[in-house]
XYZ file of C-alpha atoms in Angstrom:
356
model
C 136.419 87.952 104.501
C 134.340 86.889 101.428
C 134.533 90.444 100.096
C 138.313 90.498 100.525
C 138.604 87.173 98.692
C 136.586 88.683 95.832
C 138.886 91.721 95.678
C 142.004 89.525 95.725
C 140.557 87.460 92.885
C 139.709 90.606 90.890
C 143.282 91.908 91.174
C 144.760 88.531 90.326
C 142.659 88.345 87.146
C 144.215 91.617 85.990
C 147.554 89.809 85.928
C 150.733 91.605 84.881
C 148.998 94.978 84.533
C 148.225 95.030 88.251
C 151.713 94.122 89.497
C 153.249 97.602 89.817
C 150.208 99.206 91.537
C 149.990 96.232 93.885
C 153.696 96.514 94.730
C 153.136 100.156 95.620
C 150.150 99.141 97.748
C 152.448 96.986 99.881
C 153.687 100.230 101.407
C 150.189 101.542 102.196
C 149.691 102.466 105.890
C 146.387 100.541 105.966
C 146.981 96.897 106.933
C 144.043 95.549 104.929
C 145.371 97.166 101.746
C 148.831 95.648 102.268
C 147.350 92.245 102.940
C 145.098 92.188 99.887
C 147.981 93.363 97.708
C 150.340 90.724 99.074
C 147.956 87.847 98.435
C 147.057 89.099 94.975
C 150.747 89.346 94.045
C 151.299 85.765 95.178
C 148.483 84.601 92.920
C 149.817 86.542 89.938
C 153.353 85.205 90.423
C 155.287 87.956 88.643
C 159.055 88.294 89.179
C 158.711 92.064 89.695
C 157.091 91.356 93.058
C 160.202 89.568 94.389
C 161.830 92.513 96.187
C 158.630 94.156 97.454
C 157.166 90.911 98.793
C 160.370 89.999 100.664
C 160.414 93.427 102.295
C 157.219 92.373 104.066
C 159.467 90.323 106.320
C 160.420 93.605 107.976
C 156.972 95.245 108.024
C 156.106 93.934 111.483
C 152.769 92.596 110.208
C 152.417 89.151 111.775
C 149.209 88.496 109.823
C 151.070 88.746 106.522
C 153.719 86.396 107.846
C 151.041 83.877 108.780
C 149.051 84.060 105.548
C 151.697 84.738 102.913
C 154.804 82.984 104.255
C 153.537 80.292 106.620
C 151.063 79.025 104.008
C 153.745 78.957 101.308
C 151.791 81.279 98.991
C 154.906 83.416 98.581
C 156.631 80.552 96.724
C 154.425 81.313 93.699
C 156.609 84.353 92.959
C 159.641 83.470 90.786
C 162.945 83.842 92.618
C 161.459 83.756 96.116
C 162.493 80.152 96.721
C 166.170 80.964 96.115
C 166.057 84.024 98.373
C 164.370 82.047 101.125
C 167.060 79.369 100.902
C 169.664 82.100 101.357
C 167.848 83.581 104.366
C 167.332 80.168 105.943
C 171.086 79.613 105.829
C 172.328 83.000 106.973
C 169.540 85.398 107.920
C 168.750 86.768 111.353
C 166.438 84.893 113.712
C 163.164 86.252 112.299
C 164.288 85.956 108.677
C 165.259 82.334 109.186
C 162.012 81.514 110.943
C 159.747 82.840 108.168
C 161.977 81.495 105.407
C 161.896 77.981 106.865
C 158.143 78.194 107.429
C 157.608 79.035 103.754
C 160.040 76.383 102.512
C 158.111 73.725 104.425
C 155.633 73.836 101.530
C 158.241 72.865 98.913
C 157.284 69.189 99.140
C 159.377 66.983 96.890
C 162.013 69.683 96.295
C 165.315 67.810 96.661
C 167.458 70.929 97.113
C 165.207 72.338 99.822
C 165.254 68.964 101.575
C 169.059 68.797 101.482
C 169.437 72.341 102.826
C 166.968 71.752 105.642
C 168.654 68.485 106.588
C 172.004 70.251 106.739
C 170.580 72.909 109.047
C 168.765 70.400 111.249
C 171.862 68.237 111.717
C 174.360 71.060 112.296
C 174.907 71.054 116.058
C 176.722 74.384 115.882
C 173.548 76.098 114.641
C 170.972 77.872 116.799
C 168.712 75.230 118.369
C 165.516 77.140 117.558
C 166.490 77.243 113.862
C 167.280 73.529 113.955
C 163.834 72.826 115.437
C 162.187 74.933 112.735
C 164.146 72.995 110.113
C 162.952 69.743 111.695
C 159.323 70.843 111.410
C 159.805 71.902 107.797
C 161.554 68.636 106.922
C 158.634 66.672 108.328
C 156.352 68.554 105.917
C 158.682 68.267 102.908
C 159.458 64.580 103.541
C 156.509 63.068 105.456
C 157.910 59.591 104.768
C 160.918 60.437 106.986
C 159.021 61.717 110.051
C 159.577 58.740 112.396
C 163.289 58.703 111.568
C 163.616 62.478 111.954
C 161.765 62.562 115.277
C 163.897 59.769 116.726
C 167.031 61.555 115.543
C 165.858 64.809 117.125
C 165.027 63.180 120.459
C 168.511 61.685 120.634
C 169.910 65.216 120.495
C 169.965 66.666 124.043
C 169.618 70.271 122.868
C 166.501 69.611 120.785
C 165.027 67.210 123.348
C 165.148 69.940 125.999
C 163.679 72.780 123.935
C 159.980 73.656 124.185
C 158.571 70.241 123.303
C 158.816 70.787 119.553
C 159.976 67.306 118.535
C 157.624 65.753 121.076
C 154.678 67.617 119.569
C 155.520 66.488 116.030
C 155.504 62.869 117.224
C 152.318 63.297 119.251
C 150.203 65.046 116.626
C 151.434 62.717 113.863
C 150.481 59.565 115.756
C 154.081 58.319 115.890
C 155.625 56.128 118.585
C 159.284 56.961 119.298
C 161.367 54.232 120.968
C 160.437 53.811 124.628
C 163.921 54.672 125.891
C 163.717 58.053 124.133
C 160.327 58.743 125.708
C 161.723 58.024 129.173
C 164.733 60.247 128.445
C 162.298 63.180 128.326
C 161.412 62.984 132.020
C 164.344 65.005 133.370
C 163.819 68.418 134.923
C 166.066 69.888 132.209
C 163.351 69.128 129.616
C 160.691 71.819 129.094
C 157.437 71.203 130.976
C 155.358 70.558 127.852
C 158.023 68.171 126.587
C 157.945 66.150 129.818
C 154.163 65.921 129.606
C 154.181 64.759 125.976
C 157.024 62.301 126.611
C 154.744 60.528 129.081
C 151.854 60.418 126.613
C 154.157 58.928 123.986
C 155.373 56.311 126.470
C 151.747 55.243 126.993
C 151.492 54.462 123.283
C 153.743 51.476 123.933
C 150.853 49.766 125.715
C 151.663 47.283 128.466
C 155.428 47.750 128.000
C 155.024 51.512 128.360
C 152.927 51.231 131.519
C 155.420 48.792 133.036
C 158.313 51.157 132.265
C 156.405 54.096 133.758
C 155.699 52.115 136.920
C 159.404 51.289 137.206
C 160.253 54.992 136.969
C 157.503 55.781 139.477
C 159.196 53.584 142.067
C 162.891 54.073 141.339
C 163.391 57.303 139.376
C 164.472 60.703 140.615
C 161.718 62.947 142.038
C 161.456 64.790 138.715
C 161.224 61.531 136.759
C 158.652 60.150 139.206
C 156.493 63.243 138.705
C 156.586 62.870 134.904
C 155.744 59.160 135.104
C 152.898 59.890 137.527
C 151.439 62.569 135.226
C 151.282 59.984 132.434
C 149.916 57.165 134.626
C 147.224 59.461 136.031
C 145.412 59.078 132.704
C 144.957 55.424 133.681
C 143.730 56.307 137.180
C 146.870 54.720 138.628
C 146.592 54.651 142.425
C 150.281 55.164 143.249
C 150.524 58.067 140.808
C 148.224 60.120 143.015
C 150.552 59.746 146.001
C 153.528 60.997 143.978
C 151.598 63.972 142.589
C 150.077 64.947 145.950
C 153.521 64.858 147.539
C 154.921 67.006 144.714
C 152.161 69.587 145.159
C 152.783 69.706 148.900
C 156.553 69.991 148.433
C 156.223 72.811 145.888
C 159.045 74.330 143.842
C 157.635 72.805 140.664
C 157.929 75.839 138.436
C 154.921 77.644 137.005
C 154.263 75.547 133.883
C 155.009 72.142 135.376
C 153.000 73.011 138.474
C 149.994 73.917 136.342
C 150.266 70.658 134.419
C 150.297 68.615 137.643
C 147.381 70.572 139.105
C 145.326 70.087 135.948
C 146.082 66.359 135.831
C 145.259 65.817 139.521
C 141.989 67.746 139.372
C 140.926 65.972 136.164
C 141.714 62.443 137.376
C 141.685 62.501 141.202
C 139.440 65.392 142.269
C 137.394 63.459 144.828
C 140.423 61.645 146.200
C 142.307 64.934 146.611
C 139.413 66.525 148.511
C 139.262 63.520 150.857
C 143.048 63.425 151.266
C 143.248 67.123 152.200
C 140.427 66.724 154.732
C 142.110 63.674 156.288
C 145.778 64.732 156.187
C 144.977 68.392 156.944
C 148.221 69.792 155.425
C 149.136 73.428 156.011
C 147.887 74.886 152.715
C 149.363 78.299 153.522
C 152.822 76.765 153.042
C 151.888 74.846 149.865
C 150.338 77.237 147.320
C 150.309 74.601 144.551
C 148.415 72.184 146.786
C 146.053 74.952 147.919
C 145.231 75.806 144.305
C 144.680 72.141 143.393
C 142.511 71.522 146.459
C 140.321 74.527 145.710
C 139.911 73.473 142.071
C 139.057 69.936 143.183
C 136.402 71.254 145.580
C 134.843 73.184 142.699
C 134.980 70.142 140.411
C 133.317 67.840 142.948
C 130.705 70.319 144.126
C 132.234 70.470 147.606
C 132.483 74.250 147.197
C 130.798 76.919 145.088
C 132.428 79.903 143.365
C 130.904 82.123 146.055
C 132.644 80.077 148.761
C 136.032 80.332 147.068
C 135.810 84.081 146.504
C 136.230 84.362 150.291
C 138.538 81.466 151.125
C 140.778 80.499 148.187
C 144.266 81.806 147.312
C 144.132 85.205 145.513
C 144.593 83.849 141.991
C 141.864 81.264 142.491
C 139.646 83.865 144.135
C 139.805 85.789 140.860
C 139.031 82.604 138.918
C 136.063 81.909 141.215
C 134.803 85.471 140.769
C 134.846 85.013 136.979
C 132.792 81.825 137.338
C 130.390 83.567 139.723
C 129.853 86.445 137.278
C 129.294 83.983 134.430
C 126.686 82.079 136.478
C 124.813 85.024 138.021
C 125.308 87.822 135.494
C 124.061 91.099 136.960
C 123.142 89.193 140.104
C 126.835 89.097 140.956
C 127.070 92.900 141.177
C 126.833 93.121 144.988
C 129.767 90.710 145.365
C 131.730 92.528 142.652
C 131.158 95.870 144.392
C 132.320 94.411 147.713
C 135.550 93.046 146.201
C 136.230 96.310 144.422
C 135.561 98.405 147.525
C 137.851 96.295 149.716
C 140.645 96.572 147.146
C 142.547 93.583 148.525
C 143.838 91.226 147.393
C 144.712 93.255 144.317
C 144.116 90.374 141.882
C 140.572 90.018 143.163
C 139.879 93.759 142.980
C 141.204 93.930 139.401
C 139.011 90.992 138.381
C 135.976 92.635 139.996
C 136.653 95.792 137.997
C 136.851 93.905 134.691
C 133.756 91.807 135.432
C 131.761 94.926 136.315
């Protein structure tokens, strides 16, 4: 990397004389050549690079997208800003994404701000593009972030999608109104969004905890689960009961199930082990509960990786085999050979192959 930075600097110092050769280099089959040329052209900032640099949007090189567009370096080339505004308004999905990412670095640019606001607030637009515009607006106008986040969370389409608005609020240290946080507990909201909505509710202190407890006792099953996931961070006793019941009931969906399992094992591992031993549920009918119980036994020392290789569900058997190989190194070879020779379950045999 230091050598590449030196080369980029050398080309940039050549200035205008290097522009045409560098533009040609953008078509080189070697990725490193294209990448060095692209960054050098951004530093030089010559209008002749406008067309060639925009064609990188279609080169299928994600690295260039990350370094040249997502960092805003491409805006140093005259005319790029105007083309990106055009693509943000009417390009295809990928064009709009990279254009909006680059425009997020035009801080203080009134026209860019107006265009992004128009896109964000247009309910007829693609929701993913609106979310991208929201993220860019928060960079261009950091003073507006609380207002923008609240506005986004009032929009059902954005509230449901992928947790984007929730993440902006969470990472920025913002505290959306409590009613908006609670509105994110429905099963129609993406799993990560439901999780972050609970964390944001906790930022309201005593009022947030009280509201979460109300949901825990009177909300729908989905809302109770989301409230319990948040309250688990406080070691809330009743939250465990809700989460254990959800794991036993199943049907949580892959992502939400993993979130609940992680939260239970992190905050209630010993209690879960004791509950499973006392209640003796049929783990064969509750795969989520079986996974959580096995993870809790590992976390509390009630079981070792070697134990779980033989007794846990197939996916956790593979996880246990990875831990065993990490602990024993070559000493795990006899167990790896046994798993590979038996060939079943397939997940375990595949993991044995890779560990060997």
